[in-house]
Structure formats: structure tokens, C-alpha cells
Tab-separated table of C-alpha atoms and ligand atoms in Angstrom:
chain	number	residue	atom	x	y	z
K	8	UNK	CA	18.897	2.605	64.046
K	9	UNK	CA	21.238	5.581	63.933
K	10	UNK	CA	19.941	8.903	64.866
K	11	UNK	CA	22.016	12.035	63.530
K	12	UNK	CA	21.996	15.451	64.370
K	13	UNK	CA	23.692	16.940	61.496
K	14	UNK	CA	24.364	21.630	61.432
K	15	UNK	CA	21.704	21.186	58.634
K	16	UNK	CA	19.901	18.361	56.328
K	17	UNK	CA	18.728	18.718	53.050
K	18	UNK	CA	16.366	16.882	52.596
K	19	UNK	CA	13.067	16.386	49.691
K	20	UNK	CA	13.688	19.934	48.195
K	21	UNK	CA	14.673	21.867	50.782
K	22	UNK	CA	16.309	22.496	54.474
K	23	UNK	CA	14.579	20.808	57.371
K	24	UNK	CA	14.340	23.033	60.465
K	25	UNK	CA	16.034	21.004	63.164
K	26	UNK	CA	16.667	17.991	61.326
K	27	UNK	CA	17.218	14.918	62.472
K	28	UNK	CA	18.372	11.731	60.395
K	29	UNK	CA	17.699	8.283	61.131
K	30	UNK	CA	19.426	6.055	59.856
K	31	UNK	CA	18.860	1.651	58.893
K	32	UNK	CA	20.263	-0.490	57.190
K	33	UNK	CA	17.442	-0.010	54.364
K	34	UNK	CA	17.526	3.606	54.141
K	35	UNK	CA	17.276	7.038	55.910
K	36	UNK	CA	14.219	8.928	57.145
K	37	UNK	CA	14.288	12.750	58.438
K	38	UNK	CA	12.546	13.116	62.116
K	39	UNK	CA	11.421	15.496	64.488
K	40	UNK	CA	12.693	14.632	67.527
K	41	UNK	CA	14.815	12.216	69.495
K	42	UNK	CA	18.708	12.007	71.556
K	43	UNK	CA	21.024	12.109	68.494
K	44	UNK	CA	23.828	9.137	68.937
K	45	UNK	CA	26.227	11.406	66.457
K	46	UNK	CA	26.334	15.295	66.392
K	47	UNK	CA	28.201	16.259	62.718
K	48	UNK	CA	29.374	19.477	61.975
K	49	UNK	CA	28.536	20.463	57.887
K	50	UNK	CA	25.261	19.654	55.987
K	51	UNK	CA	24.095	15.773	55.495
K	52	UNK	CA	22.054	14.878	52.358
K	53	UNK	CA	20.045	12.280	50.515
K	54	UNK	CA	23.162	9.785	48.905
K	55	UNK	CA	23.690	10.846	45.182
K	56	UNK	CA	23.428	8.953	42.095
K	57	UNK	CA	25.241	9.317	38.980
K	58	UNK	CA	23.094	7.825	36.523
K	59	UNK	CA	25.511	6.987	33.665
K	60	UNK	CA	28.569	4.936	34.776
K	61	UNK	CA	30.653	2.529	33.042
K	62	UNK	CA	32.290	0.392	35.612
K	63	UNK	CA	34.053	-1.700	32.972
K	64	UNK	CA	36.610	1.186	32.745
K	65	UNK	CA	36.166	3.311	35.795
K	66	UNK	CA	37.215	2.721	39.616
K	67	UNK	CA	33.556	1.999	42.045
K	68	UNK	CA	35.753	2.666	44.984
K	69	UNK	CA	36.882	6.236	43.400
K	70	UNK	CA	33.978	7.480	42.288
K	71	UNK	CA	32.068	6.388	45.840
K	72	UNK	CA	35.356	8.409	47.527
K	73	UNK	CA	34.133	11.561	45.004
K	74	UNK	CA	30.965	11.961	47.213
K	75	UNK	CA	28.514	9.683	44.392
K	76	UNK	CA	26.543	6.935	46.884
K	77	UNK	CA	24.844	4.924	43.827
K	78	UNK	CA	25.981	4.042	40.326
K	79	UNK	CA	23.705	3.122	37.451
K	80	UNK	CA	25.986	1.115	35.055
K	81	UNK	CA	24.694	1.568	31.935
K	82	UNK	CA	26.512	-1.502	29.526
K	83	UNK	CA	29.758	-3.200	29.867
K	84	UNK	CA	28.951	-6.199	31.615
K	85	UNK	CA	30.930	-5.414	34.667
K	86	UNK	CA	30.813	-8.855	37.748
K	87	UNK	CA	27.736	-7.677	39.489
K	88	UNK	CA	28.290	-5.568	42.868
K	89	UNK	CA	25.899	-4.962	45.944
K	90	UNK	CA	24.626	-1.332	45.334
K	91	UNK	CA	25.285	-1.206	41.643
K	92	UNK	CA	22.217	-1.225	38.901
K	93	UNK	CA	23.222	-3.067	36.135
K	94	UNK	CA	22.070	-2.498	31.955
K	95	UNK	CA	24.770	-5.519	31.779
K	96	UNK	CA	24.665	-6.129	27.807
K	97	UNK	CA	24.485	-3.456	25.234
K	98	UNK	CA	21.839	-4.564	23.072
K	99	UNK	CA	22.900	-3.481	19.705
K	100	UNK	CA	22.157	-4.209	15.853
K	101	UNK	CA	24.702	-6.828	14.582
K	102	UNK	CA	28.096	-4.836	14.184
K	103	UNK	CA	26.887	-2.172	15.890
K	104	UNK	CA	27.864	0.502	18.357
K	105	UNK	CA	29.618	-0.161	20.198
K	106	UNK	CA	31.117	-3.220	19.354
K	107	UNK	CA	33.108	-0.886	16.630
K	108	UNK	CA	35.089	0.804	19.775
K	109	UNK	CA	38.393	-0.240	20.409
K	110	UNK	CA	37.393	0.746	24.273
K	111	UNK	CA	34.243	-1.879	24.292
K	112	UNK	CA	35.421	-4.994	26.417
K	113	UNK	CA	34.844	-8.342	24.850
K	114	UNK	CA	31.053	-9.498	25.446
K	115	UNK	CA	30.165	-6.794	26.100
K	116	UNK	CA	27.810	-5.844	23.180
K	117	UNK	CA	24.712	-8.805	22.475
K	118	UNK	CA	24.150	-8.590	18.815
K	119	UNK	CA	20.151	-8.935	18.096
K	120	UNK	CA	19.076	-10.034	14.715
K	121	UNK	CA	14.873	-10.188	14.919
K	122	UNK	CA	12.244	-8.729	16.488
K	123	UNK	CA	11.952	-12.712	18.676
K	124	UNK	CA	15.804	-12.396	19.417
K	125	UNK	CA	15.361	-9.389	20.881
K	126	UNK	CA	13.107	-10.707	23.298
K	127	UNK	CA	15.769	-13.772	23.849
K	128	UNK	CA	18.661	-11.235	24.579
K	129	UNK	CA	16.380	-9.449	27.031
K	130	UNK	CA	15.650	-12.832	28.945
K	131	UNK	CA	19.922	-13.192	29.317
K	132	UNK	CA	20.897	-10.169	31.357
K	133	UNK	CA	20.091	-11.960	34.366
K	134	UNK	CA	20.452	-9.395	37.503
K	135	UNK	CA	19.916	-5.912	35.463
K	136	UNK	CA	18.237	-3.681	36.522
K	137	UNK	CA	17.117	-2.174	33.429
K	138	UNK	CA	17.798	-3.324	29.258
K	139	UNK	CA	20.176	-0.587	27.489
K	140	UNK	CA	19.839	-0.194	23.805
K	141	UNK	CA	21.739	1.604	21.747
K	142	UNK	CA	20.942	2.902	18.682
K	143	UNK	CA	23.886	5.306	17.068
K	144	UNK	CA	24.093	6.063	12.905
K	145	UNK	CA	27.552	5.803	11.340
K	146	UNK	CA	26.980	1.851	11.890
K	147	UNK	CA	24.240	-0.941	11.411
K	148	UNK	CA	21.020	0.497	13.307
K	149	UNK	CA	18.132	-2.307	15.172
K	150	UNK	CA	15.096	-1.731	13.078
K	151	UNK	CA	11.857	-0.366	14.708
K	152	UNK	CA	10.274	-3.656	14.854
K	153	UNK	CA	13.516	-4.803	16.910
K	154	UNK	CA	13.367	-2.235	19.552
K	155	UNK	CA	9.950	-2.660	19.968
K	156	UNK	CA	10.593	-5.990	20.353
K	157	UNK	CA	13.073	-5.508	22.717
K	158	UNK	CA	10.779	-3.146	24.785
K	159	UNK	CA	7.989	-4.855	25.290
K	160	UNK	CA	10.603	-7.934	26.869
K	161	UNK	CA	11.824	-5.528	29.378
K	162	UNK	CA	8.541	-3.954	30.220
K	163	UNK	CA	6.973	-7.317	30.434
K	164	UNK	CA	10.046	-8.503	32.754
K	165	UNK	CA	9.340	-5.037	34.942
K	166	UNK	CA	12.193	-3.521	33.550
K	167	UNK	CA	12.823	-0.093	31.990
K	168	UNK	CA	14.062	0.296	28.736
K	169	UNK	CA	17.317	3.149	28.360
K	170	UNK	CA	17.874	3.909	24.811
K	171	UNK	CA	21.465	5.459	23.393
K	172	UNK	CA	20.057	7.826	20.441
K	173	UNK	CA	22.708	9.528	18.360
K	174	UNK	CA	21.537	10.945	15.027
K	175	UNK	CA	18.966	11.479	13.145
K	176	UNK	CA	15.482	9.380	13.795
K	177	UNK	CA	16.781	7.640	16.252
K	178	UNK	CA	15.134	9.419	18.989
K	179	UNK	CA	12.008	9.017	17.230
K	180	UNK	CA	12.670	5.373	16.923
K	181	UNK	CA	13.148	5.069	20.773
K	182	UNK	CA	10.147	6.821	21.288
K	183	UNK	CA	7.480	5.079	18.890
K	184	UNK	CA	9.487	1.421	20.374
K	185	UNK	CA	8.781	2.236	23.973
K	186	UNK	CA	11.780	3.674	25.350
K	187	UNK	CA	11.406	4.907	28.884
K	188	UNK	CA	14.854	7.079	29.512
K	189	UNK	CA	17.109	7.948	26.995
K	190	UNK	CA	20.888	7.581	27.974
K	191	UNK	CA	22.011	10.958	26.952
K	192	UNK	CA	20.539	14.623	26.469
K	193	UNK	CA	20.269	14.232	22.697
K	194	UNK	CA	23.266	16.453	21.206
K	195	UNK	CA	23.495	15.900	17.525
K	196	UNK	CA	21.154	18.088	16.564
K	197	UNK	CA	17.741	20.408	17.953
K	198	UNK	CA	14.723	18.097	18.122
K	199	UNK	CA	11.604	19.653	16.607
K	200	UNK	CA	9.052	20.324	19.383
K	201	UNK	CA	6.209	17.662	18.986
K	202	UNK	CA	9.101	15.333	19.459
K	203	UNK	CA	10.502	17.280	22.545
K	204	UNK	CA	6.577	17.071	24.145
K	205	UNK	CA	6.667	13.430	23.153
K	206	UNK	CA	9.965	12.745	25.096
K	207	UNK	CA	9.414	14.782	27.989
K	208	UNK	CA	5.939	12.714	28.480
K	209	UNK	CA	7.110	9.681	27.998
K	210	UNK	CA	11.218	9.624	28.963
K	211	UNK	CA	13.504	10.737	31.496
K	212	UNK	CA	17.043	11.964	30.472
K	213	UNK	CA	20.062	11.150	31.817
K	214	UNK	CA	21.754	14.365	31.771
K	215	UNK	CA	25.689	13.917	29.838
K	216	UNK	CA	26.191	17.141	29.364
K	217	UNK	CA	30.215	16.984	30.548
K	218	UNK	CA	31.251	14.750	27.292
K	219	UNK	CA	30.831	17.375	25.127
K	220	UNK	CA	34.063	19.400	25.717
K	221	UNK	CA	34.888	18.478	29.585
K	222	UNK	CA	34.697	21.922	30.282
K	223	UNK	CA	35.456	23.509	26.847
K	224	UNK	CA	32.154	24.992	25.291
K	225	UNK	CA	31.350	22.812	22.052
K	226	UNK	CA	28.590	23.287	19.639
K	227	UNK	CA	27.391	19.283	20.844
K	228	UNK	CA	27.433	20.530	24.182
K	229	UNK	CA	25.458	23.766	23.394
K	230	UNK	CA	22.545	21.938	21.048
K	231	UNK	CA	22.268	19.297	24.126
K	232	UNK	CA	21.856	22.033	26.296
K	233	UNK	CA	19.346	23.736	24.103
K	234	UNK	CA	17.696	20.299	23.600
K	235	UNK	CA	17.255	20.288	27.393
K	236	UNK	CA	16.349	23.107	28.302
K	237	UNK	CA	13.295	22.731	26.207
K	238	UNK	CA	12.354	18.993	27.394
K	239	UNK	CA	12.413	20.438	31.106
K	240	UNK	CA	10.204	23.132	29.875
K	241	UNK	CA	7.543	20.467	28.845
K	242	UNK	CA	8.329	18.848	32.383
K	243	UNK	CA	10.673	16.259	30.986
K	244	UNK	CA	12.216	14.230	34.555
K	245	UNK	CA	16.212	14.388	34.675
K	246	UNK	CA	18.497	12.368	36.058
K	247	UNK	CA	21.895	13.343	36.927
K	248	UNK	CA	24.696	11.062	35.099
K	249	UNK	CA	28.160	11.837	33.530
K	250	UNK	CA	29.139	8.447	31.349
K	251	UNK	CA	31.951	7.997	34.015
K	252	UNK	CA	34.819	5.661	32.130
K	253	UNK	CA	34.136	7.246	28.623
K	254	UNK	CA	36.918	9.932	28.056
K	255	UNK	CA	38.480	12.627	30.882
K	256	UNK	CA	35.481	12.637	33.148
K	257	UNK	CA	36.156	13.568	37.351
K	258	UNK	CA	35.809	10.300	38.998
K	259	UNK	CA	32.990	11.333	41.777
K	260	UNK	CA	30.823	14.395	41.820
K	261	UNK	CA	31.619	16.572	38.784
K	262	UNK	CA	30.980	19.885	38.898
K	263	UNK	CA	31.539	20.696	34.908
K	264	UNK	CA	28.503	18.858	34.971
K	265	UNK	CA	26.471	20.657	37.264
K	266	UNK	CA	27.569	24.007	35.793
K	267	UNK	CA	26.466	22.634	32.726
K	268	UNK	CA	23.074	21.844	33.751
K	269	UNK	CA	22.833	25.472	35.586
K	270	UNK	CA	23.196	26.463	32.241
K	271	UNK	CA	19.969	25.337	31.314
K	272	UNK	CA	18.637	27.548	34.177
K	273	UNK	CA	17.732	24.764	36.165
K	274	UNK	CA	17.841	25.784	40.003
K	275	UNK	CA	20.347	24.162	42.685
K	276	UNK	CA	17.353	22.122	44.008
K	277	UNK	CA	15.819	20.963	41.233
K	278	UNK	CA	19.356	19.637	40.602
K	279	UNK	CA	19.576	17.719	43.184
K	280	UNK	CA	16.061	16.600	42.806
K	281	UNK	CA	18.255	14.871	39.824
K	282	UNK	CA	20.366	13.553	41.402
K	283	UNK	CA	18.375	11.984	43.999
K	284	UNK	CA	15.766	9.456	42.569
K	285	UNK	CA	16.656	6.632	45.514
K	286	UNK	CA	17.570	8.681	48.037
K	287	UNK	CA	15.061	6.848	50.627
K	288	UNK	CA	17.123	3.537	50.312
K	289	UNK	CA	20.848	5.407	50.203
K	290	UNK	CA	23.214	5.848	53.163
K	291	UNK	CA	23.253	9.729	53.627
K	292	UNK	CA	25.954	12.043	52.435
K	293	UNK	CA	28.071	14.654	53.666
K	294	UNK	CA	29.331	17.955	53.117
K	295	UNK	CA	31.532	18.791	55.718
K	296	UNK	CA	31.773	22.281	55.113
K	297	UNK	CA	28.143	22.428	54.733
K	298	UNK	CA	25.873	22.933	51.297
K	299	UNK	CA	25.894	25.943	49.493
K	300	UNK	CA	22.736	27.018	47.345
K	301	UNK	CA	24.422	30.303	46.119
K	302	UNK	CA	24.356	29.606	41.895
K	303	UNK	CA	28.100	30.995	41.554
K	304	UNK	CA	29.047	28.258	44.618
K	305	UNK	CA	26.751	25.324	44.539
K	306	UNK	CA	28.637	23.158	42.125
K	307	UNK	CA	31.822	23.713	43.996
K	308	UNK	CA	30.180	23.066	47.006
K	309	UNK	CA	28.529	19.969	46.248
K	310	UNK	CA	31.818	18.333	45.062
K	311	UNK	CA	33.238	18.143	48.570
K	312	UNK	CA	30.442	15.526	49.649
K	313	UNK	CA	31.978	13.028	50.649
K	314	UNK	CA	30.194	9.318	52.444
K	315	UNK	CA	29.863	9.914	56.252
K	316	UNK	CA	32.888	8.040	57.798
K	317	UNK	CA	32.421	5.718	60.562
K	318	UNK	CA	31.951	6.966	63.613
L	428	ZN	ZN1	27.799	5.423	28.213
């Protein structure tokens, strides 16, 4: 065990007076008192997690350098890695997205064809940590049945089920199957509100907001943000994630992001309530300079954490 006496800690939703880290192996706890081993100038904090990584076509090592502690790799059937949560396969409709995409590695898509192959492609992605679906008009589409299907493997395997919606019904299809996060905030068009209450009881959304432009205000990005904002109204559960590896997205913390979902009024905290959801079994992180909540700063801020070098 580590102890760490850090300026300040952030730490469950707010600053602890006087905080103290300790640190194992397994995970960090704040505590009241002790003999620090390591006095660190700057603000430590839960590790981060971007939700929404493809490590198929993005650099681990980078994006853990950019001040992110956990990926969630959400398809591309990337060699496994300590510290990584896999999707592994895209389950997908035969021909569908994304096995259209020039930037889809080989194998990476698992074509199901029935409602009991759907259950047989859940049973191969040995080692995931959840079953990704995706489900995205302009190609062939998994019928209801099939994502049901495919649900009811995962949940029966303890898994959760993310679901890539794009276009019309198909958030309504991941809903009525089972779905329990949805990959994106949906951006194609504004969901009608019983379907927002449905979602925000049922699913979490991973947040994507930064795809939609990188920085240039698009009408995708504003309907997602619209979409959003009204899910988190019905106390819909976020999660922080960027679809790192698909297009010009920072390779760490990004802070388009984070502007983006301060544009849905959400507070500094509750973002990194977001961005947060294992921080119990994370190394800590650091920002050297320490954490600033001010709106007009905090996404600047946060994008100089950075993981606590040795000692
Ligand atoms: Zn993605």
C-alpha cells in the first residue's frame, strides 16, 4: 500500500478536505489520516475512462500518455490487453455495417443470420467484456427477433449488451431487444419523448459527441446534443467516450468533447461522474497543475492529466 498526500483529491463528486490516497494494486481508496510515503504537488483523481475506443486503429500507449487510465474497446477484435474491456466482434446483419468500411480490419465484423446464431456468435467472443451490436440503415439491418436473440445470450452470459443505432427505428429496436447502453448519443435525428423516457430508464449513453464536426458545429452534432440533453433530463446515466481511431479524434483526454457535453449544461462534476464508472479499481490520475472547476477552464484543465509517474 501506497499512501499519497496529493495539494487536493477529487474524489466521488467533490474535493476531500485533507485527502489522503491509498493506493493497491486493486484500486485506490481516499483516507483520513496516516504518514504519506509521496507528497505531490497538483490535484490527483479517480483514473478516467473513455468509453468508446477502437484499438484496432488507435495507439493504447498514446491515449494512456493523454491522461485516459481505462479503455472500453468497443469492436475490432484487437489481441486482448490487461486493462482493456473488450466488445471483440461487431455483431452485425450479414453485409452489414461495418463490414462495408474500407477502415474495418478483416474479422472483425461476425455476420449473424438467425435469432439461434445470434446466440452462437455471442458464445465466441471469448474474453469480452460486453457484446456490441450494431445496427446502422443504408445497409442490411439484424431483425428484432435477432437482437433479441442476441441479448438475451449476453445477459444470460452476465454480459451487457452496447447497441450502435443510426437511423430511424433502430433505437427503438435496441430498446424493445434489450439493449443496455447504446454506443453513441443518437444524432440522426430528435427522438420523440416516450422513447427518450424509455432509453434513459433502461440505457446508458456513451457520449460521441466530438465525431460530429471535431470541433466545427454540425447539425449531427447539434440534434445529438439536443437528444442528450433531454435523456439526462429523464436521468439517463452517461458515460464519457470519443470513438478514438474513427476519424481526427485527440488521442487522450479530449476536450472538444467535454465542451461539447458542457453544452448540454451538464456541470464539471457530473462530467466526471462520466467519466469515472471504475474509478475504485483504477490507478489514480494527475493533474499537475491542479483541477480546475471554473466552466470556461475545466476542459482545458482536465486535458493535462496525465498517469502519476513513478516515484
Ligand atoms: Zn465506434
Amino acid at each position: 500500500m501506497t499512501l499519497l498526500a496529493p495539494d487536493t483529491l477529487w474524489w466521488d463528486g467533490g474535493f476531500v478536505p485533507g485527502g489522503l490516497l491509498s493506493v493497491l494494486p486493486s484500486g485506490c481508496t481516499p483516507v483520513a489520516a496516516g504518514i504519506p510515503d509521496r507528497r505531490l504537488p497538483g490535484t490527483l483523481l479517480p483514473g478516467l475512462t473513455d468509453a468508446h475506443v477502437h484499438l484496432a486503429l488507435a495507439d493504447l500507449g498514446t491515449i494512456r500518455s493523454g491522461g485516459i487510465t481505462e479503455v472500453w474497446d468497443l469492436g475490432g477484435f484487437a489481441d486482448p490487453v490487461p486493462g482493456v474491456r473488450y466488445a471483440r466482434q461487431f455483431l452485425t446483419a450479414p453485409g452489414g455495417y461495418p463490414s462495408d468500411r474500407p477502415w474495418a480490419p478483416p474479422g472483425s465484423s461476425r455476420f449473424v443470420h438467425s435469432p439461434a446464431d445470434g446466440a452462437e456468435a455471442v458464445a465466441e467472443q471469448t474474453g469480452a467484456s460486453f457484446i456490441k451490436v450494431t445496427l446502422h440503415t443504408g445497409g442490411p439491418l439484424l431483425s428484432r427477433p435477432t437482437v433479441t436473440a442476441i441479448a438475451d445470450a449476453a445477459h444470460a452470459a452476465g454480459l451487457p449488451l452496447i447497441v450502435h443505432c443510426e437511423g430511424p427505428g433502430t433505437v427503438e429496436t435496441a430498446l424493445a431487444a434489450g439493449a443496455d447502453l447504446l454506443a453513441h448519443t443518437p444524432w440522426t435525428s430528435l427522438l420523440d419523448d416516450g422513447v427518450l423516457r424509455a432509453a434513459a430508464a433502461q440505457t446508458a449513453w456513451i457520449s460521441t459527441l466530438d465525431i460530429h464536426g471535431w470541433g466545427t458545429p454540425t447539425p449531427a452534432c447539434e440534434t445529438a446534443i439536443a437528444n442528450l440533453r433531454r435523456f439526462l433530463s429523464y436521468g439517463g446515466k452517461l458515460h464519457y467516450g470519443t470513438d478514438l481511431g474513427n476519424g481526427p479524434l485527440v488521442p487522450g483526454i479530449n476536450p472538444r468533447e467535454i465542451r461539447a457535453l458542457q453544452h448540454t449544461g451538464l456541470p464539471p462534476a457530473d462530467i466526471l461522474t462520466a467519466m469515472t464508472p471504475s474509478a475504485a479499481t483504477l490507478p489514480p490520475t494527475w493533474i499537475p497543475t491542479g483541477l480546475n472547476l471554473d466552466p470556461s477552464h475545466f476542459a482545458d484543465s482536465l486535458s493535462t492529466a496525465r498517469p502519476l509517474p513513478p516515484p
